[in-house]
C-alpha cells in the first residue's frame, strides 16, 4: 500500500525538454489505500477544526471553502481598506514544490504538540515513511525507489496534511491580511502611501520566509507577483 506508479508526461509547448520542469508526474496509488486515507482525512479534518490546526484564512482543501471564497475574501478586504482612502498592495506568493516538500518529522511533531490523538499521529508517521515509487516511461527500468519527503500525489489526505503543515505561515499584518489558497499566499497591506506599503510587505515577506524556512519550504520567484489595487474615485 506504500508503493506507487508515476506516469511521466511531457508538458506541451515547452521550448526544451532538457530539465525536469518540462515534465509532469502523475502518481497512481492503490485504491484500497485511498479508502483508508479518506477515513483518516475525515477524522483529522474534524480534529483539526477543534484544535485549530488549520488557519481561519486558509481556503481550499477544506469542505465548503474553494477558490471562489478566497477571491471574495481578498476583494472584500481590499474594498474595505480602500473606503477610508487608503492605498492597497497585495503580494502573491507560491510555495515552491508544495506537497513534495512536506517533512514528516516536522509535521508529526507539530501534531503531537497540538494534542492530536496518538493513533492518528502514528498512522500519519507510518503513512509518510518508507514509501516507494517507480517512474514509468520508455527506456527507464521499472524499479521502485524510496521517496524520502513529501506527501503522495493523489492521496485524499495529502491536501489536508499540507495545509496543516503550512498553517504557521499565516502572519499578522497591520492594516492588512494574510490569505492563502492551498500553496498560494496573498499578503495585503494598506496605508496612505505606496512607499509605506512596500516597506510593510518587505517586512511581512521576511517574516513569512523565516517561517517557511523553519518548515523547509520556499517560494517560487517566477510566480511572485505584486498588485497595486486602483483606489476608486
XYZ file of C-alpha atoms in Angstrom, residues 10-11 31-32 49 55 62 77 79 84 88 92-93 104 116 125 128 136-137 149 164 167 187 190 199 202 220 233:
28
model
C 5.805 15.889 -21.095
C 4.246 19.332 -20.698
C -7.411 2.083 -4.417
C -7.721 0.255 -1.084
C -11.022 22.376 13.388
C -5.800 28.746 9.961
C -11.355 22.017 3.054
C -10.665 43.117 2.282
C -12.560 47.288 -0.828
C -11.135 55.447 4.091
C -3.658 48.819 -1.086
C 1.161 36.957 -4.259
C 3.474 34.081 -3.337
C 7.038 14.047 8.023
C -3.798 15.268 18.093
C 4.013 8.915 10.531
C 4.562 9.081 5.107
C 7.045 4.557 -15.985
C 8.262 5.811 -19.345
C 9.966 13.522 1.691
C -1.836 21.906 8.373
C -0.657 26.901 8.760
C -0.176 39.308 1.637
C -2.726 49.314 3.200
C 8.135 48.517 3.309
C 9.038 43.654 2.616
C 8.915 30.329 -6.345
C -12.507 57.764 -7.409
